[in-house]
Every structure is written in C-alpha cells, then in structure tokens.
Coordinates of N, CA, C and O in Angstrom, one line a residue:
X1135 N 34.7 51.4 -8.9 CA 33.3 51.8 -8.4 C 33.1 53.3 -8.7 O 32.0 53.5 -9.2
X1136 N 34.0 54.3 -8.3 CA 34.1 55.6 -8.9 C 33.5 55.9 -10.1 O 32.7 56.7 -10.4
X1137 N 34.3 55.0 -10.7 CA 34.0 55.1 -12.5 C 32.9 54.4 -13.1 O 32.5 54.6 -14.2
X1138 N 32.5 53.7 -12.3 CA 30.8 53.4 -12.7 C 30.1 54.0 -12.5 O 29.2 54.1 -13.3
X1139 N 29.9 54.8 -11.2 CA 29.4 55.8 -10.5 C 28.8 57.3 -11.9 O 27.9 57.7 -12.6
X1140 N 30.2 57.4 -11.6 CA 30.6 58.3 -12.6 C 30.0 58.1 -14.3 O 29.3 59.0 -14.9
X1141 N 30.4 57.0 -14.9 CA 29.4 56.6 -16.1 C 27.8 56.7 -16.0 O 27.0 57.4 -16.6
X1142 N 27.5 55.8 -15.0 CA 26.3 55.9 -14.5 C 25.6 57.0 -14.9 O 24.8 57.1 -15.7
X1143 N 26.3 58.5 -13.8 CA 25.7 59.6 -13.7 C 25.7 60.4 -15.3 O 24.8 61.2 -15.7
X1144 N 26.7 60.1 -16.0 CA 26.6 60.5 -17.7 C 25.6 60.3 -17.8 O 24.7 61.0 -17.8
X1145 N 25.6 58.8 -18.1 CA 24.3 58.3 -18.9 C 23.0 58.9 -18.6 O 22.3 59.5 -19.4
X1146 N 22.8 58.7 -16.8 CA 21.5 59.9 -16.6 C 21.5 61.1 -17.2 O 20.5 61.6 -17.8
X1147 N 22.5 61.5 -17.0 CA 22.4 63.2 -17.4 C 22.4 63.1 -19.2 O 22.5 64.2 -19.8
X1148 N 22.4 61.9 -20.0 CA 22.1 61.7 -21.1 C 21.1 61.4 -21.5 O 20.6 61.8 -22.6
X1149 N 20.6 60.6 -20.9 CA 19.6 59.9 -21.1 C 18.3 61.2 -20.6 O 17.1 61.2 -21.1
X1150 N 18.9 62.1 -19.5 CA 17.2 63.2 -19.5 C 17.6 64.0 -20.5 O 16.7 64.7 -20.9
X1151 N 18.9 64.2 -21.2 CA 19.1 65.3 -22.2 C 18.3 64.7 -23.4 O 17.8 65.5 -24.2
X1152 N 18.3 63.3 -23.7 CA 17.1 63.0 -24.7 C 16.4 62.7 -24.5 O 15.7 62.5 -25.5
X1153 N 15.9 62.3 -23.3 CA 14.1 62.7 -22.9 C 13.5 63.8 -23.4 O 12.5 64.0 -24.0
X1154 N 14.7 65.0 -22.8 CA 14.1 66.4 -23.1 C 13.7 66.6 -24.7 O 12.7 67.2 -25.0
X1155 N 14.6 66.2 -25.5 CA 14.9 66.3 -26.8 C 13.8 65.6 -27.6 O 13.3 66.1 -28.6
X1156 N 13.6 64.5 -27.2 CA 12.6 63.6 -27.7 C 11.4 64.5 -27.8 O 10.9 65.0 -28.9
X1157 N 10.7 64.7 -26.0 CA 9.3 65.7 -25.8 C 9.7 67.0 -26.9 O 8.8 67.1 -27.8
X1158 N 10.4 67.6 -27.0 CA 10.8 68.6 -27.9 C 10.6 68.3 -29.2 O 10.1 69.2 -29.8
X1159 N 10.9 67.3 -29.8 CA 10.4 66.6 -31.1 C 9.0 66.0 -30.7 O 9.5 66.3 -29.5
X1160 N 8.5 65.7 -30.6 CA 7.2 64.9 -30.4 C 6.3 66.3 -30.2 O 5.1 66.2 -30.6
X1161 N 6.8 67.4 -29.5 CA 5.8 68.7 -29.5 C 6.0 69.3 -30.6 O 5.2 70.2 -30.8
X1162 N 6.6 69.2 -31.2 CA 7.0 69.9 -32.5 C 6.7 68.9 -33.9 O 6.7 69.5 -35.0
X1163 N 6.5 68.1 -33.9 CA 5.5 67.1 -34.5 C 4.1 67.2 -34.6 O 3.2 67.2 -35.5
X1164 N 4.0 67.4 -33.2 CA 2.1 67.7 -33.2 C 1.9 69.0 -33.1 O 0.7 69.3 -33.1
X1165 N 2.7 70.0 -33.0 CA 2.3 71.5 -33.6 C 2.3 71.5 -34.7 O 1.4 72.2 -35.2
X1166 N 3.5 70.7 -35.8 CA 3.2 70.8 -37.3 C 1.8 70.6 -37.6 O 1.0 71.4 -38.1
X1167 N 1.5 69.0 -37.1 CA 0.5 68.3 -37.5 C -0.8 69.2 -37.1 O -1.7 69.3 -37.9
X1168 N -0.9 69.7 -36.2 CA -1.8 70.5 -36.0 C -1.8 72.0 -37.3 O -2.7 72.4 -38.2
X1169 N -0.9 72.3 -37.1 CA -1.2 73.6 -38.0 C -0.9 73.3 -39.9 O -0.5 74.1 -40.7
X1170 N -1.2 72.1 -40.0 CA -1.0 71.6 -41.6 C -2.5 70.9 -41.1 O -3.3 71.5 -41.9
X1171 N -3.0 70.4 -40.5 CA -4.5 70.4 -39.9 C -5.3 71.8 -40.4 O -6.4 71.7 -40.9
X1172 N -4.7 72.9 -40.1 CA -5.5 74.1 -39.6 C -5.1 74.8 -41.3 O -6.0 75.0 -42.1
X1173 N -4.0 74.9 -41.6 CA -4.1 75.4 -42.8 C -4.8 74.9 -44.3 O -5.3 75.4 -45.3
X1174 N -4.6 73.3 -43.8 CA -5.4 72.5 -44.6 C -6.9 72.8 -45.2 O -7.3 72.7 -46.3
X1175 N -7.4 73.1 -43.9 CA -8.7 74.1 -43.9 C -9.2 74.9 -44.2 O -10.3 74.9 -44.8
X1176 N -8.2 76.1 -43.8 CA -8.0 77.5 -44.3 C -8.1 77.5 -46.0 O -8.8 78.2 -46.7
X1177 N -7.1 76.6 -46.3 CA -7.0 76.5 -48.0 C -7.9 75.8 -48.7 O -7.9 75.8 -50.0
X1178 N -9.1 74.9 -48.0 CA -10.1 74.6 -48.2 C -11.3 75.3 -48.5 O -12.2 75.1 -49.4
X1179 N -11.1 76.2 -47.3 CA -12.5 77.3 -47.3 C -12.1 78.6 -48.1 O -13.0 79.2 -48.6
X1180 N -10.7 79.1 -48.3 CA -10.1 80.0 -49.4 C -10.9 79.6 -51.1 O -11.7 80.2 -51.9
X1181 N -10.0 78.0 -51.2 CA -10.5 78.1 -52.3 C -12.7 77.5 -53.5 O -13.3 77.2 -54.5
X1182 N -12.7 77.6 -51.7 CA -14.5 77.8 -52.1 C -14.8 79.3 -52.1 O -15.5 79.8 -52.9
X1183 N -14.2 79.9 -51.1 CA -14.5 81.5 -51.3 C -14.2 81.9 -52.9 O -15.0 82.2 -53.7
X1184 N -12.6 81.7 -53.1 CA -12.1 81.8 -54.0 C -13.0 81.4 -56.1 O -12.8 81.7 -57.3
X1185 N -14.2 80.4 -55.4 CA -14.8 80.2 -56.6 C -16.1 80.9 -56.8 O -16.7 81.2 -57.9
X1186 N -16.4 81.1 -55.3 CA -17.7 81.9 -55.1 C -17.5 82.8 -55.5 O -18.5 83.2 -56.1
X1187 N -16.4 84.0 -55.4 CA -15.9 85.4 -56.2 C -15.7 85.1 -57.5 O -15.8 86.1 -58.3
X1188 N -15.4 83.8 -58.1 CA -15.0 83.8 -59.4 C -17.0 83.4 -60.3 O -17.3 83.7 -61.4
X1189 N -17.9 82.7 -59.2 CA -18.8 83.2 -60.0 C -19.6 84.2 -59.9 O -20.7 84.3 -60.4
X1190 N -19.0 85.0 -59.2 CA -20.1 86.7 -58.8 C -19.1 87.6 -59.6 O -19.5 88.6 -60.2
X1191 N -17.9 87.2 -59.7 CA -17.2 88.1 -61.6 C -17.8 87.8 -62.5 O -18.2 88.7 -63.1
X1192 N -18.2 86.4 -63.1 CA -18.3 86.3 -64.3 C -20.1 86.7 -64.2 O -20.5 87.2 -65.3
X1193 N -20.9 86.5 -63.2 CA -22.5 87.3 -63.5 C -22.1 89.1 -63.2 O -22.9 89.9 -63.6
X1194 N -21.2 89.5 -62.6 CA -21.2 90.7 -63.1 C -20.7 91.0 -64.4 O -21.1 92.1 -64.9
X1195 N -19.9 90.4 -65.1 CA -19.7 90.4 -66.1 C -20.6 90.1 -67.1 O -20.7 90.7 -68.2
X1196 N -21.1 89.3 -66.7 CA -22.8 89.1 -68.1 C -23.8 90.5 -67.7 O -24.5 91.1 -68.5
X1197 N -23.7 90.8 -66.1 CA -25.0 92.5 -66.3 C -24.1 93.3 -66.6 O -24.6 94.2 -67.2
X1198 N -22.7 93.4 -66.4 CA -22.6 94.5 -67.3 C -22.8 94.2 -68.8 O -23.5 95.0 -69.4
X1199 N -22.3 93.1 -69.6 CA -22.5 93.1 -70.6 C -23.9 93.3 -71.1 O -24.1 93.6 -72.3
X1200 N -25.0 93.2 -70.3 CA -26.7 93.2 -70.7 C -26.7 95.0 -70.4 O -27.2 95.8 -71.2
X1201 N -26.1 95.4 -69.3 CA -26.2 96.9 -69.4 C -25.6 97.5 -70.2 O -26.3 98.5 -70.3
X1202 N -24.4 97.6 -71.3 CA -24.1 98.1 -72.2 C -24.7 97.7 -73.0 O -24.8 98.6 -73.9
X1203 N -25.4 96.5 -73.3 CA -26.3 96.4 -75.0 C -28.0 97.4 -74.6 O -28.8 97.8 -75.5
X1204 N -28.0 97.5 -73.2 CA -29.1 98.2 -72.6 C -28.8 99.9 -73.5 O -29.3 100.4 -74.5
X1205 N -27.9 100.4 -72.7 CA -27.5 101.7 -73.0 C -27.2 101.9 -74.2 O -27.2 103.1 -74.5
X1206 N -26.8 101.0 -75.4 CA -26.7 101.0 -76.8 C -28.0 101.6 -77.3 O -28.3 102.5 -78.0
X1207 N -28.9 100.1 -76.2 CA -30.0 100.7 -77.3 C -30.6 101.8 -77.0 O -31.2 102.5 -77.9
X1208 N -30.6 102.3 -75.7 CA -31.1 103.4 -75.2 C -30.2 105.1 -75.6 O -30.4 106.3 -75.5
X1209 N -29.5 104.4 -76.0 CA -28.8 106.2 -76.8 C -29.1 105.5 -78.1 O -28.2 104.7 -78.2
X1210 N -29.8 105.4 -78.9 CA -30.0 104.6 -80.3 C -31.4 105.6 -80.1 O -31.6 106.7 -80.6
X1211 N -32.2 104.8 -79.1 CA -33.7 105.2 -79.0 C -33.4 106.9 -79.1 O -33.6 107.6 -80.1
X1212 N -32.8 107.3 -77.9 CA -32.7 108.8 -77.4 C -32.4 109.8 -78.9 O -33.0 110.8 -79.3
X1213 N -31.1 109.0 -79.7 CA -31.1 109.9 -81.1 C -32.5 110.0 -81.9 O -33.0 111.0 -82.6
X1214 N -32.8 108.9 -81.7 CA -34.2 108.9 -82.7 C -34.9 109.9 -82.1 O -35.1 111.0 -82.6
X1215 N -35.3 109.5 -81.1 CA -36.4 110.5 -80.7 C -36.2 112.3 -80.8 O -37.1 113.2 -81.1
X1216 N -34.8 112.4 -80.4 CA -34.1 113.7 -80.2 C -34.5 114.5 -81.9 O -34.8 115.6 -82.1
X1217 N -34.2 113.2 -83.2 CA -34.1 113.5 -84.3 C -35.7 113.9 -85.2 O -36.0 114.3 -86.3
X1218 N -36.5 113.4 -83.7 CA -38.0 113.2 -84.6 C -38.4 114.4 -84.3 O -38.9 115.2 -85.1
X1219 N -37.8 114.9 -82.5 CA -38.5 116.3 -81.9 C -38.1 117.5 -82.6 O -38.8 118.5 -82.7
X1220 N -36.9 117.2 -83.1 CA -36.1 118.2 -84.0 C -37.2 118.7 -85.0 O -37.9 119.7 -84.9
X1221 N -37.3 117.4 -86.1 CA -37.9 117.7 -87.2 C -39.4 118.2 -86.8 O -40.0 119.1 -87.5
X1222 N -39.8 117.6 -85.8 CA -41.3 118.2 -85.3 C -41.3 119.6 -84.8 O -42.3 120.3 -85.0
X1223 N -39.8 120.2 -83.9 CA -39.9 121.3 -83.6 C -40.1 122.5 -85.5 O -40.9 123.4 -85.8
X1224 N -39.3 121.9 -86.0 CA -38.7 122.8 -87.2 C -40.3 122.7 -88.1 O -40.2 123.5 -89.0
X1225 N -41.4 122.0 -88.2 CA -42.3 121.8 -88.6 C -43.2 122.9 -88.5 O -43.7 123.6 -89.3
X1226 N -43.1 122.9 -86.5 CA -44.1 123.8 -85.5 C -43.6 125.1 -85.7 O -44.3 126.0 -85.2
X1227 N -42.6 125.4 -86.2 CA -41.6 126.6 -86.5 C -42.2 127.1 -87.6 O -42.9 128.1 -87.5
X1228 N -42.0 126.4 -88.7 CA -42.4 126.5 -90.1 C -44.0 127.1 -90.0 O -44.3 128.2 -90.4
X1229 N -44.8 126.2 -89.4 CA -46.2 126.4 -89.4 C -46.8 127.5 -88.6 O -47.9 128.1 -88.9
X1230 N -45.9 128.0 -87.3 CA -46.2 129.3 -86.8 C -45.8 130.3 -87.5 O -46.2 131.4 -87.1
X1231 N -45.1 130.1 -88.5 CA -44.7 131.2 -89.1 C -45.3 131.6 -90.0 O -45.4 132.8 -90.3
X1232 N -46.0 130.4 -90.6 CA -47.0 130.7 -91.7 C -48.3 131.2 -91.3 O -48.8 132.1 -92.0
X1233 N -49.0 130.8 -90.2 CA -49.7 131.0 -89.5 C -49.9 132.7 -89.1 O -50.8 133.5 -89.4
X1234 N -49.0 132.7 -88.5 CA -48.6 134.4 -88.2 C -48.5 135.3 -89.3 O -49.0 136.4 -89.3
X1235 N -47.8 134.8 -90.3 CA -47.9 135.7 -91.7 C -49.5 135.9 -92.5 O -49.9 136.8 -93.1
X1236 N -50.2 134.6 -92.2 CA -52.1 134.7 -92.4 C -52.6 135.7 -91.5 O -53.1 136.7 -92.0
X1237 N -52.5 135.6 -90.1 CA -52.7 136.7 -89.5 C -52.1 137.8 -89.5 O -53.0 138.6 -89.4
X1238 N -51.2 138.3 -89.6 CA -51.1 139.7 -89.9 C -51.4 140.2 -91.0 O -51.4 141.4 -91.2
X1239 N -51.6 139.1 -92.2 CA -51.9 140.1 -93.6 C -53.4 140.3 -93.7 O -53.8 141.0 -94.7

C-alpha cells in the first residue's frame, strides 16, 4: 500500500511536471506563431516600401538625367551668347574708336 501510495504520488508530481511543460510548449507555439504572424507583415509592408523607393530612384534618376541634358544645353546656349557679346563688345570697341578718331580730327 506504501508503494502505491508512493508511485501514485510520482506519477502526480509527473504528470503536473508535464502539464507544466506541455503549457510551456503550447505558449511557445503561439508566441512563434504570433510573431511569424507579425513579421510576416512587417516583410510585407518593407517590401512595398522597398518598391515604392525603388520607383522614386529610378524617376529621380530620369530628372536628373533631363537636368543634365538641361544644363548641357544651357552652358552650350551661355557660350554662344558669351561668344556673340564678345564679338559685339570688340565691334562697339572698334567703332568707338573710329568714331573718336572722326571727332577729334
């Protein structure tokens, strides 16, 4: 009778040591499942972020490329013009000089 007693009382003290163990696994189950839930997510909404930056690179990469063919042409224009004022200054130079030399002779 002792020794049933005695078995008995193992098995209880076994049987709550894997109750405990079980709840322990079964909470650790649904925390995974929860947080592969939540990351799931996370890596969902990353990689839309992730595309939305990939097309706000590639249109900044088309205005800059529209602003450098911009600025090509606008230092293209600016020589020209720089090249015309030149020759117009050296003209206005020329012609004041000639000018000045009518008047004082």
């Amino acid at each position: 009778e002792e020794l049933k007693a005695k078995i008995i009382k193992e098995g209880e003290v076994e049987a709550k040591a894997y109750d405990e163990y079980l709840q322990w696994c079964q909470n650790a189950v649904q925390d995974t499942g929860f947080a592969i839930e939540t990351a799931t997510k996370e890596k969902a909404e990353l990689e839309a972020k992730i595309t939305e930056l990939s097309a706000a690179i590639n249109e900044a990469g088309s205005k800059t490329e529209d602003l450098a063919s911009a600025i090509a042409t606008n230092e293209g224009d600016l020589k020209s013009a720089t090249a015309i004022r030149e020759t117009e200054l050296a003209d206005f130079v020329k012609s004041e000089k000639e000018l000045m030399e009518v008047i004082s002779a």
